[in-house]
Short mmCIF file of C-alpha atoms and ligand atoms in Angstrom, two decimals:
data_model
loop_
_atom_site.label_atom_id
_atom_site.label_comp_id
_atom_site.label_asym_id
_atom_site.label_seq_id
_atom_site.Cartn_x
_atom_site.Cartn_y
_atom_site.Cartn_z
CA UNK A 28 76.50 113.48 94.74
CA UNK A 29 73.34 113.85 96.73
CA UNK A 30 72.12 117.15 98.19
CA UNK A 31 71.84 115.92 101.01
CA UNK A 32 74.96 113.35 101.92
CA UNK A 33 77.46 115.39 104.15
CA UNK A 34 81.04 114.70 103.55
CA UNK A 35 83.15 113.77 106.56
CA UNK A 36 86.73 115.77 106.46
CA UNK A 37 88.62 113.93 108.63
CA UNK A 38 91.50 115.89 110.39
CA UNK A 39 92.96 113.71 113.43
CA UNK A 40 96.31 113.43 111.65
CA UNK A 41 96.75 117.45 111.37
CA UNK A 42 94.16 119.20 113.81
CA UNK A 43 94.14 115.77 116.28
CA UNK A 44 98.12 115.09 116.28
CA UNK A 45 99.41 118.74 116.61
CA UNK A 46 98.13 118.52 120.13
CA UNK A 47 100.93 117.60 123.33
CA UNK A 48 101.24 114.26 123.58
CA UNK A 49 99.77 113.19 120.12
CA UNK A 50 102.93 112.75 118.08
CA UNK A 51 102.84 110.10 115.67
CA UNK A 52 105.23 108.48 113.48
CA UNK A 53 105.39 107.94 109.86
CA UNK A 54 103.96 104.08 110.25
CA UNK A 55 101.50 105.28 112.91
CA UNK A 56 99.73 107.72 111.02
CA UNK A 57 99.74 105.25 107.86
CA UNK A 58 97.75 102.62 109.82
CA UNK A 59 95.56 105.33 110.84
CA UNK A 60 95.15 106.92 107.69
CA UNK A 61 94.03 103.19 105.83
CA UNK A 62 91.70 102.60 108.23
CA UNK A 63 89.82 106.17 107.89
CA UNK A 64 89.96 105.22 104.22
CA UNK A 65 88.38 101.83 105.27
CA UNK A 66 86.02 103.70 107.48
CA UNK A 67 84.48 105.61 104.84
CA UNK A 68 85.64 109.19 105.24
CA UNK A 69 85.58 111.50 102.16
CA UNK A 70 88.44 113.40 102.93
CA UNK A 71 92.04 113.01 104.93
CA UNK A 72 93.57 115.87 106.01
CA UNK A 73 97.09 113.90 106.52
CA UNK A 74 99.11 117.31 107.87
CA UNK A 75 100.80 120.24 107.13
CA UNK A 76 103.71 120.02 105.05
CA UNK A 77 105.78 122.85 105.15
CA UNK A 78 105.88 121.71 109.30
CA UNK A 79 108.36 119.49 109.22
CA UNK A 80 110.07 117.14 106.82
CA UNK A 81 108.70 114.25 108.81
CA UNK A 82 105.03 115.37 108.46
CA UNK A 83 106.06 116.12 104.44
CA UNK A 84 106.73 112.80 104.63
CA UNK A 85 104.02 110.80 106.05
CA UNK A 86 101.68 113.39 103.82
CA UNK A 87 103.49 111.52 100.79
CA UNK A 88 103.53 107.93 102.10
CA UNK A 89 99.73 108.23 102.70
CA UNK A 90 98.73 109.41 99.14
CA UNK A 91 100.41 106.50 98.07
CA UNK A 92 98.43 103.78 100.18
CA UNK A 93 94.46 105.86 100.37
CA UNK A 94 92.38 104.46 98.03
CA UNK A 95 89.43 105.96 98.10
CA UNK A 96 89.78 109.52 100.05
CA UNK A 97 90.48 112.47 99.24
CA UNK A 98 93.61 113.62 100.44
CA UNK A 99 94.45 117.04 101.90
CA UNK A 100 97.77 118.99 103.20
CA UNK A 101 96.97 122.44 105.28
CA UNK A 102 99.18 125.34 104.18
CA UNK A 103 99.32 129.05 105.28
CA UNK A 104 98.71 131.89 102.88
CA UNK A 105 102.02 131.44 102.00
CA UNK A 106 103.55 130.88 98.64
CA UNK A 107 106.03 128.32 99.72
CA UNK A 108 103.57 126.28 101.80
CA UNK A 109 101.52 126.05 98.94
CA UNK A 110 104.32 124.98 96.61
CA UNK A 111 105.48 122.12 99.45
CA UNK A 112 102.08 121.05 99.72
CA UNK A 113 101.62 120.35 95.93
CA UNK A 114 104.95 118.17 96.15
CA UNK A 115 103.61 116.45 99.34
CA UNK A 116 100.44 115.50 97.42
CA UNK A 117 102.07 114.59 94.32
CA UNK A 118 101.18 111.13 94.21
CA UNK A 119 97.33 111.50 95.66
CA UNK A 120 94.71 110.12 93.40
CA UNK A 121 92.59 113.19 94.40
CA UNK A 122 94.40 115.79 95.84
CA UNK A 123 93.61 119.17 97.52
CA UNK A 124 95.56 122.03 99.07
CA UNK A 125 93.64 123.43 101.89
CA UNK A 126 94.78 127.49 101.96
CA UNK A 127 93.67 130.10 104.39
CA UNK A 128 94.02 133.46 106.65
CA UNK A 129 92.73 135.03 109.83
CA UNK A 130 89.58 136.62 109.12
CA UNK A 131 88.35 138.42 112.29
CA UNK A 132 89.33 141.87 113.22
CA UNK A 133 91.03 140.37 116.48
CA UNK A 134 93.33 138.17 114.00
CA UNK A 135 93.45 141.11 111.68
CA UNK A 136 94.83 143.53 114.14
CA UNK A 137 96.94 141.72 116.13
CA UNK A 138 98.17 138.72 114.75
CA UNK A 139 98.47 140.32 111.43
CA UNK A 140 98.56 144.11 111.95
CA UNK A 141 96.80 144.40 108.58
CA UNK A 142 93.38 145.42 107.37
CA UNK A 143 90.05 143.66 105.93
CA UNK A 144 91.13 144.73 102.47
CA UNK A 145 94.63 143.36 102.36
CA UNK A 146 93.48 140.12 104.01
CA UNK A 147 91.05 139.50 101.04
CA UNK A 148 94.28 140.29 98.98
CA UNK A 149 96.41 137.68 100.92
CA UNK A 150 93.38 134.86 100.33
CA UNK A 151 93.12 135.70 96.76
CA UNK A 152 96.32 135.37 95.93
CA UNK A 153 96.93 132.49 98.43
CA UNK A 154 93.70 130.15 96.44
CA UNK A 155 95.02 131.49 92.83
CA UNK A 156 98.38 130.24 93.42
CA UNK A 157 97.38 126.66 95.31
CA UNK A 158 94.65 126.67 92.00
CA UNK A 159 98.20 126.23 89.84
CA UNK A 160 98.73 122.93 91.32
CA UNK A 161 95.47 121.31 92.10
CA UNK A 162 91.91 121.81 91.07
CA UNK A 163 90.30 121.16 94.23
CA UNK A 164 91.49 123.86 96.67
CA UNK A 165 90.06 124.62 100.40
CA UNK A 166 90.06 128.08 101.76
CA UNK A 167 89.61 128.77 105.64
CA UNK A 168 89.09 131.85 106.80
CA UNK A 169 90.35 131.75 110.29
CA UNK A 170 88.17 132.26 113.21
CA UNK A 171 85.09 132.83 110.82
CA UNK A 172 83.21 132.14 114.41
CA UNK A 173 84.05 135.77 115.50
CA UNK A 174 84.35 137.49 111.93
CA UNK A 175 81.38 139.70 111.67
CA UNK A 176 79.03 138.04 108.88
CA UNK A 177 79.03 140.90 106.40
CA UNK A 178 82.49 141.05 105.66
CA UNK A 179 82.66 136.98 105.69
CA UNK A 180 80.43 137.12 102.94
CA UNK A 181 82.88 139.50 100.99
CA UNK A 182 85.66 137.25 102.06
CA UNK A 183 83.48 133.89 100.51
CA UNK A 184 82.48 135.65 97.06
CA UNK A 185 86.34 136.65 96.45
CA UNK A 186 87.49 133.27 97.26
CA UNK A 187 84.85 131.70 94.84
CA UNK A 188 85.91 133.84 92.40
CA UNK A 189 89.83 133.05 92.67
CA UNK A 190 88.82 129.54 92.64
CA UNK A 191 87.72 127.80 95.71
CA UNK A 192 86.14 124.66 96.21
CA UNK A 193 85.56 124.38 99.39
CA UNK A 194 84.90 127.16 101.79
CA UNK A 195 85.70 126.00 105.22
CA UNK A 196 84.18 128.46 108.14
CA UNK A 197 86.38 127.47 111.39
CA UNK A 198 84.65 128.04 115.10
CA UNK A 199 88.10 128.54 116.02
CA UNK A 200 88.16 129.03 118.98
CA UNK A 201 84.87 127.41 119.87
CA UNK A 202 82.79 130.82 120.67
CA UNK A 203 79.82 130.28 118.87
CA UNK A 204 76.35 129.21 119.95
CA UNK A 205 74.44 126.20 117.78
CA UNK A 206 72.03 129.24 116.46
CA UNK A 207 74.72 131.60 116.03
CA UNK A 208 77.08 129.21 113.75
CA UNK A 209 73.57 128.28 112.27
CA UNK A 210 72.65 131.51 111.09
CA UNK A 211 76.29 131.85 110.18
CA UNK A 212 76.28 129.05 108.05
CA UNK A 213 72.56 130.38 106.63
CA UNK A 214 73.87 133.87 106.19
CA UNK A 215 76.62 133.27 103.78
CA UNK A 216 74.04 130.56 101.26
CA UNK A 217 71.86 133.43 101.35
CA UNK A 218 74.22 136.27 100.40
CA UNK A 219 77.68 135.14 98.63
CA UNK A 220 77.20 134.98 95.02
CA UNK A 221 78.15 131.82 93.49
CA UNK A 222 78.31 130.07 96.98
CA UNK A 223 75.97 127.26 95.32
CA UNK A 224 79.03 126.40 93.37
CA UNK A 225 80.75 125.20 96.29
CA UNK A 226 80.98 123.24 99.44
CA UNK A 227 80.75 124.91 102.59
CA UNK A 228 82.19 123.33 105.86
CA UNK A 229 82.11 123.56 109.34
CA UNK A 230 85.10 123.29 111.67
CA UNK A 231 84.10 123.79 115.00
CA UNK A 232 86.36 123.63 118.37
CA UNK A 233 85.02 122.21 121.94
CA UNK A 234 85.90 124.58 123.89
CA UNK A 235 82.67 125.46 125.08
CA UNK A 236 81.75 121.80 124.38
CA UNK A 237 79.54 122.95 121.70
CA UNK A 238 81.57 121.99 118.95
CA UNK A 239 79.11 118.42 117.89
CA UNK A 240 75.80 121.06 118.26
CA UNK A 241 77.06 123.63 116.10
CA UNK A 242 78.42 121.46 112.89
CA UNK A 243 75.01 119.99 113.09
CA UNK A 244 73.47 123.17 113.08
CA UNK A 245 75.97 124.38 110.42
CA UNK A 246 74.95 121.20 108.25
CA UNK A 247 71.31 121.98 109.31
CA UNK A 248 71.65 125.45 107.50
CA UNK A 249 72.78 124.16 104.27
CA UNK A 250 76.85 123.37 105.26
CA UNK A 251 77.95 120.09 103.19
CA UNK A 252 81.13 119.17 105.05
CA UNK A 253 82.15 118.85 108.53
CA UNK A 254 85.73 118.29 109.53
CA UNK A 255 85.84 116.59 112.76
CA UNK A 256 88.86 113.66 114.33
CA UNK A 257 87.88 110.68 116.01
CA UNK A 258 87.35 111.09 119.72
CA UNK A 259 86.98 114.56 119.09
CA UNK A 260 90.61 114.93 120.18
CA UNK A 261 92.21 118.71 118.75
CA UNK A 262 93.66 121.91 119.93
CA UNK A 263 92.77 122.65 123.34
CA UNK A 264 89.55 120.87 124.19
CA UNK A 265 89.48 119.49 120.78
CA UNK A 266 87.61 118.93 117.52
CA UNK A 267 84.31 117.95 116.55
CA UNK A 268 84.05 114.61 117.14
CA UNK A 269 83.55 112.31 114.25
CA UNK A 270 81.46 109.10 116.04
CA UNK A 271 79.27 111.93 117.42
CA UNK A 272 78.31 114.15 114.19
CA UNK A 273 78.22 110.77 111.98
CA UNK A 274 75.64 109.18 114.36
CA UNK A 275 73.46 111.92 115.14
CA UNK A 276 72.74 111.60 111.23
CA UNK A 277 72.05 108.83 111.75
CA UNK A 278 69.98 108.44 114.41
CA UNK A 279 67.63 111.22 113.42
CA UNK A 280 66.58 110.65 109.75
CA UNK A 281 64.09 113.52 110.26
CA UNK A 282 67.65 115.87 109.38
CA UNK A 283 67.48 114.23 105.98
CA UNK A 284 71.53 114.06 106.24
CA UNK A 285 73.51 111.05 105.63
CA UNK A 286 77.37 109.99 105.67
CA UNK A 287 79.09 107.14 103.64
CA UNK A 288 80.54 106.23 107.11
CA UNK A 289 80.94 102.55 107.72
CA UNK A 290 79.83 102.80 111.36
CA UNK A 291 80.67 98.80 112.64
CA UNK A 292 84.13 100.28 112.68
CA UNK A 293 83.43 103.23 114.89
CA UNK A 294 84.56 101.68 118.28
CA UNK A 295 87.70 99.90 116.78
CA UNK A 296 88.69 103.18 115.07
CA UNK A 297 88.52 105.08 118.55
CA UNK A 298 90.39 102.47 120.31
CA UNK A 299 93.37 102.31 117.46
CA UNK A 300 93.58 106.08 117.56
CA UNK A 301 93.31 106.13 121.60
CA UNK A 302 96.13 103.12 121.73
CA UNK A 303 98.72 104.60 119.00
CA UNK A 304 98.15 108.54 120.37
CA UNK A 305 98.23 107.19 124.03
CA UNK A 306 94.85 109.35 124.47
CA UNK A 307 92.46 107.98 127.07
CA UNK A 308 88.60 108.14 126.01
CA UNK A 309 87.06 109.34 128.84
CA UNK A 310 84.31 106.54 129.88
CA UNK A 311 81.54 108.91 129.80
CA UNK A 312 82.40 109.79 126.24
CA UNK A 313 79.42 109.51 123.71
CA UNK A 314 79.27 106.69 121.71
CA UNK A 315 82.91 105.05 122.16
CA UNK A 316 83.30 105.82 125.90
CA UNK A 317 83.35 102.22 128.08
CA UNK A 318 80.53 103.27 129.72
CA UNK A 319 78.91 104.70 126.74
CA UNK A 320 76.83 100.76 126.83
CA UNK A 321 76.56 99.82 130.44
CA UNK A 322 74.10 100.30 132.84
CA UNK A 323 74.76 100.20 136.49
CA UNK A 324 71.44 101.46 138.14
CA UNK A 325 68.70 99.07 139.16
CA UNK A 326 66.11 100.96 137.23
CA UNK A 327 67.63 101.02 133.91
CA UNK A 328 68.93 97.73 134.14
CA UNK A 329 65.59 95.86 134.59
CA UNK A 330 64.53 97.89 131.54
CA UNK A 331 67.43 97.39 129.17
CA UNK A 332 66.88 93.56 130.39
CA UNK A 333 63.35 93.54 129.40
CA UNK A 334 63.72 95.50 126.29
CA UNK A 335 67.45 97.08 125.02
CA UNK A 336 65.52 100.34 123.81
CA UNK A 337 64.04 101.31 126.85
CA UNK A 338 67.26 103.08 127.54
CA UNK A 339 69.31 102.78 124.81
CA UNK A 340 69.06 105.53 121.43
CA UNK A 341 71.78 102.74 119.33
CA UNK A 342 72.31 99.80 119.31
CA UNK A 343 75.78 98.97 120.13
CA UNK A 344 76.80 96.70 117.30
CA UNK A 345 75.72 99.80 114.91
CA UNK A 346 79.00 101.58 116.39
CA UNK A 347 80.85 98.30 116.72
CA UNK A 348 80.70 97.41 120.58
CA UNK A 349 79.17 93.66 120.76
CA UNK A 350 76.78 94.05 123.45
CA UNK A 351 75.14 95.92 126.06
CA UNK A 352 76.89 95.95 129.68
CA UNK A 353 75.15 95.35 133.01
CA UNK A 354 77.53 96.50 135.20
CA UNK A 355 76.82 95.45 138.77
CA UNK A 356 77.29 97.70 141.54
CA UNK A 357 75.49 98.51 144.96
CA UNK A 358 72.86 100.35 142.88
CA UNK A 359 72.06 96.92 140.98
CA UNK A 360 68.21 95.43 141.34
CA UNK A 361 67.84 91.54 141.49
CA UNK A 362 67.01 91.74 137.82
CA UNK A 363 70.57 92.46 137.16
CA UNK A 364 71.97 90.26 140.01
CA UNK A 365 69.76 87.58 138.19
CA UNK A 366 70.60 88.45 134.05
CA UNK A 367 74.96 88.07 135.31
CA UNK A 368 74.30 85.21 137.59
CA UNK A 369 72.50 83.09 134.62
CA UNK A 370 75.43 84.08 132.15
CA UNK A 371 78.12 82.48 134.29
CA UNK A 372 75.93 79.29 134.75
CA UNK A 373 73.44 79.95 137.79
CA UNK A 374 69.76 79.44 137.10
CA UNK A 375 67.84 81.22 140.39
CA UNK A 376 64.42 80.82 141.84
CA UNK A 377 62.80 83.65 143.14
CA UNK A 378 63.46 82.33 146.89
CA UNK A 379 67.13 81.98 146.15
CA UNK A 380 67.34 85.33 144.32
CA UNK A 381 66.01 86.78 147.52
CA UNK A 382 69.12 85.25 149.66
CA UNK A 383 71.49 86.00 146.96
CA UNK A 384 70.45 89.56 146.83
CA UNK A 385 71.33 90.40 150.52
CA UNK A 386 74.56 88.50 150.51
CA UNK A 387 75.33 90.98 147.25
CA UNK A 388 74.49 93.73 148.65
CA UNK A 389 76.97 93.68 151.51
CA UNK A 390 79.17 93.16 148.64
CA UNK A 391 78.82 95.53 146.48
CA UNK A 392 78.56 97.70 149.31
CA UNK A 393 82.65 97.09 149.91
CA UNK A 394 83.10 97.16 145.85
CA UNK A 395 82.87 99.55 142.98
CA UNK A 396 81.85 96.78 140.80
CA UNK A 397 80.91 93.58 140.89
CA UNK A 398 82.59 90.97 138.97
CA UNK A 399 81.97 87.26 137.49
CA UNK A 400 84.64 85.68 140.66
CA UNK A 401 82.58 87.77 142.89
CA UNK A 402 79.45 86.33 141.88
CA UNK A 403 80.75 82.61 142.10
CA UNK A 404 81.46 83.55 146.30
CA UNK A 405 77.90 85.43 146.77
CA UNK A 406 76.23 81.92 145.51
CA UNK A 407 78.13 80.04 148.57
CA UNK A 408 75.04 81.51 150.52
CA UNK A 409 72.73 79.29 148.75
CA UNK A 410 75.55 76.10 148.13
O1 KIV B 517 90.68 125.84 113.82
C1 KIV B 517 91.04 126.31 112.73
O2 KIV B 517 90.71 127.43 112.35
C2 KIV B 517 91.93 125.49 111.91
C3 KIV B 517 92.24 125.99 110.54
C4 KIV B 517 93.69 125.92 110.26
C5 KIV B 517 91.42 125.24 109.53
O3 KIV B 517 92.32 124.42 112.30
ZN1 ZN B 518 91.10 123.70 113.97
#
C-alpha cells in the first residue's frame, strides 16, 4: 500500500445508525453496506454485535455479500463481546474486531472508577484475547481527544505490543482543535515505539463542527485512516463526514493524500442513506447538500455562466450531481433570467431581455424561486 493513500473506515451502519431515528433493518443496512463496497471504502464497520441479535445478524449477512471491504464489528473490552464478534464475522473475507476502553481521566474516574494502570490492563487483555480470533484487531482508546498525550503514548506502545493493528484515537466528544488533534496525532508517531508498525486513525465527532478539519489535520500529521459515515450523520452532531474528508483529498493534491473512493457515486450514496435512514441533508451541506451546486445571486451566476470555475472548487459530476443549478430568485441578473429562458426554448434580444427582466422582477419579488411555468407567463410581456 502507498504511504500516502488514506484508508476510509466507514462507520454509518454502527456510529451513523445508533443515533434516534436511524434504525435500520437487516435488508436496509445490506443495500447500504454493497454500495459502500461499490463505493470504494476500505473498511465497513457493519455494528456491534453483542447489541442485539438483530445487529449480530445483519453483521453476518453483510460479510457474506462485501466483496472487497474489510469488515469490522465494535466490541467493548469485554471478553464476551469479543467472542460474539468473532462469530458475527465468521464468514468475512477479511475480518477485524475493533476492541477498546475509556482512556481519559474523566472516563477513568467516573465511568470506570479505575486507574491509568488497570485501564492499560483492561486494553491488553481486551486486544490479546480479540488477537485469538482475528489477525487484524482495532483498539480505541476512548476519548483520546481529552487523554493527556503522555499517557496515550503508554496506552499506544502496550497495545502494539499485545497486538494491535490499528490504533484508532477517537475526538469523542468533539473537543479538540485542528492543531491540537494535529499535534496529537504527531505526538504519538514521534514517541510510541513500534507505532510505524501500525495504522493510526482518526475518529473525530462534530460537535464543535470541527470534526472534517481535525481528521485532515490528523491525516496531515502522519494518521492513515479516518473513520467517517456518509452525511456525516453520528452521535450527537455526528461523524466526520465521508464526501467531505474524501474530497478535500482530492481537491488539494498539494496534501499528497489520496482515497480509492469512487467519487461519481458520492451524491447517490448520500441520497440512499438520507432516503432509507429518513435523515434530511441539510441544503447547505458541503458537497451533497441541494444547494451545494446552485447559484441564486446575480453576481455569481453571470460568472458560473461565463465560466463554471469562477465560483465553483468541483465540478459536480466529480461527486455525481449532473450539472450546475441557476436557481432564479429576486437576486437573479438578466444573465440568469437569459441562461433559464434559452433552456426552455426562448432565444432573447437584448431589448426583449430588458422587458422580460422587469416583468421578473415583480415576480420573483412575490416568489422564493422562480420556476420553468413561471418563466413561460413572464414571456407573455413580450408575446
Ligand atoms: O466516538 C468514539 O469514541 C467511538 C468509539 C467506540 C470508537 O465511537
Ligand atoms: Zn464515535
Amino acid at each position: 500500500m502507498s504511504d500516502n493513500k488514506v484508508q476510509i473506515f466507514d462507520t454509518t451502519l454502527r456510529d451513523g445508525e445508533q443515533v434516534p431515528g436511524c434504525k435500520l433493518n437487516t435488508e436496509q443496512k445490506l443495500v447500504i453496506a454493497e454500495r459502500l463496497d461499490n463505493l470504494g471504502v476500505d473498511i465497513i464497520e457493519a455494528g456491534f454485535p453483542v447489541s442485539s441479535p438483530g445487529d449480530f445478524n445483519s453483521v453476518t449477512e453483510i460479510t457474506k455479500i462485501v466483496k472487497n471491504a474489510t469488515v469490522c464489528g465494535l466490541t467493548r473490552a469485554v471478553e464476551n463481546d469479543i467472542k460474539v464478534a468473532a462469530e458475527a464475522l465468521k464468514y468475512a473475507v477479511k475480518p477485524r474486531i475493533h476492541t477498546g476502553i475509556g482512556t481519559s481521566d474523566s472516563h477513568i474516574q467516573h465511568k470506570f472508577k479505575s486507574t491509568r494502570e488497570k485501564i492499560i490492563e483492561r486494553g491488553v487483555a481486551a486486544v490479546k484475547y480479540a488477537k485469538s480470533f482475528v489477525e487484524d484487531v482495532e483498539f480505541y482508546a476512548e476519548d483520546a481527544g481529552r487523554t493527556e498525550n503522555a499517557y496515550l503514548a503508554q496506552v499506544c506502545e502496550a497495545m502494539i505490543k499485545a497486538g494491535a493493528t490499528v490504533l484508532n484515537i477517537p475526538d469523542t466528544t468533539g473537543y479538540c482543535l485542528p492543531d491540537e488533534y494535529g499535534a496529537k496525532i504527531k505526538y504519538l508517531k514521534e514517541n510510541v515505539k513500534g507505532i510505524e508498525n501500525v495504522t493510526l486513525s482518526c475518529h473525530c465527532h462534530n460537535d464543535l463542527g470541527l470534526a472534517t478539519a481535525n481528521s485532515i489535520a490528523g491525516a496531515i500529521n502522519g494518521a492513515r485512516q479516518i473513520e467517517c459515515t456518509i452525511n456525516g450523520i453520528g452521535e450527537r452532531a455526528g461523524n466526520t463526514s465521508l464526501e467531505e474528508v474524501v474530497m478535500i483529498m482530492k481537491q488539494h493534491p498539494d496534501l499528497n493524500l489520496f482515497t480509492g473512493i469512487d467519487t461519481t457515486l458520492l451524491y447517490d450514496t448520500s441520497r440512499m442513506v438520507s432516503e432509507s435512514m429518513g435523515m434530511m441533508v441539510q441544503p447547505n451541506k458541503a458537497i451533497v447538500g441541494s444547494n451545494a451546486f446552485a447559484h441564486s445571486s446575480g453576481i455569481h451566476q453571470d460568472g458560473v455562466i461565463k465560466n463554471r470555475e469562477t465560483y465553483e472548487i468541483i465540478d459536480p459530476a466529480e461527486v455525481g450531481v449532473t450539472e450546475s443549478a441557476i436557481v432564479l430568485t429576486a437576486r437573479s441578473g438578466r444573465a440568469a433570467l437569459a441562461y433559464r429562458a434559452k433552456k426552455v426554448g426562448y432565444e432573447l434580444t437584448k431589448l426583449e431581455l430588458d422587458e422580460v427582466y422587469k416583468e421578473f422582477l415583480n415576480f420573483a419579488d412575490s416568489k422564493k424561486e422562480v420556476v420553468d411555468e413561471d418563466i413561460h407567463e413572464i414571456m407573455k410581456v413580450i408575446a
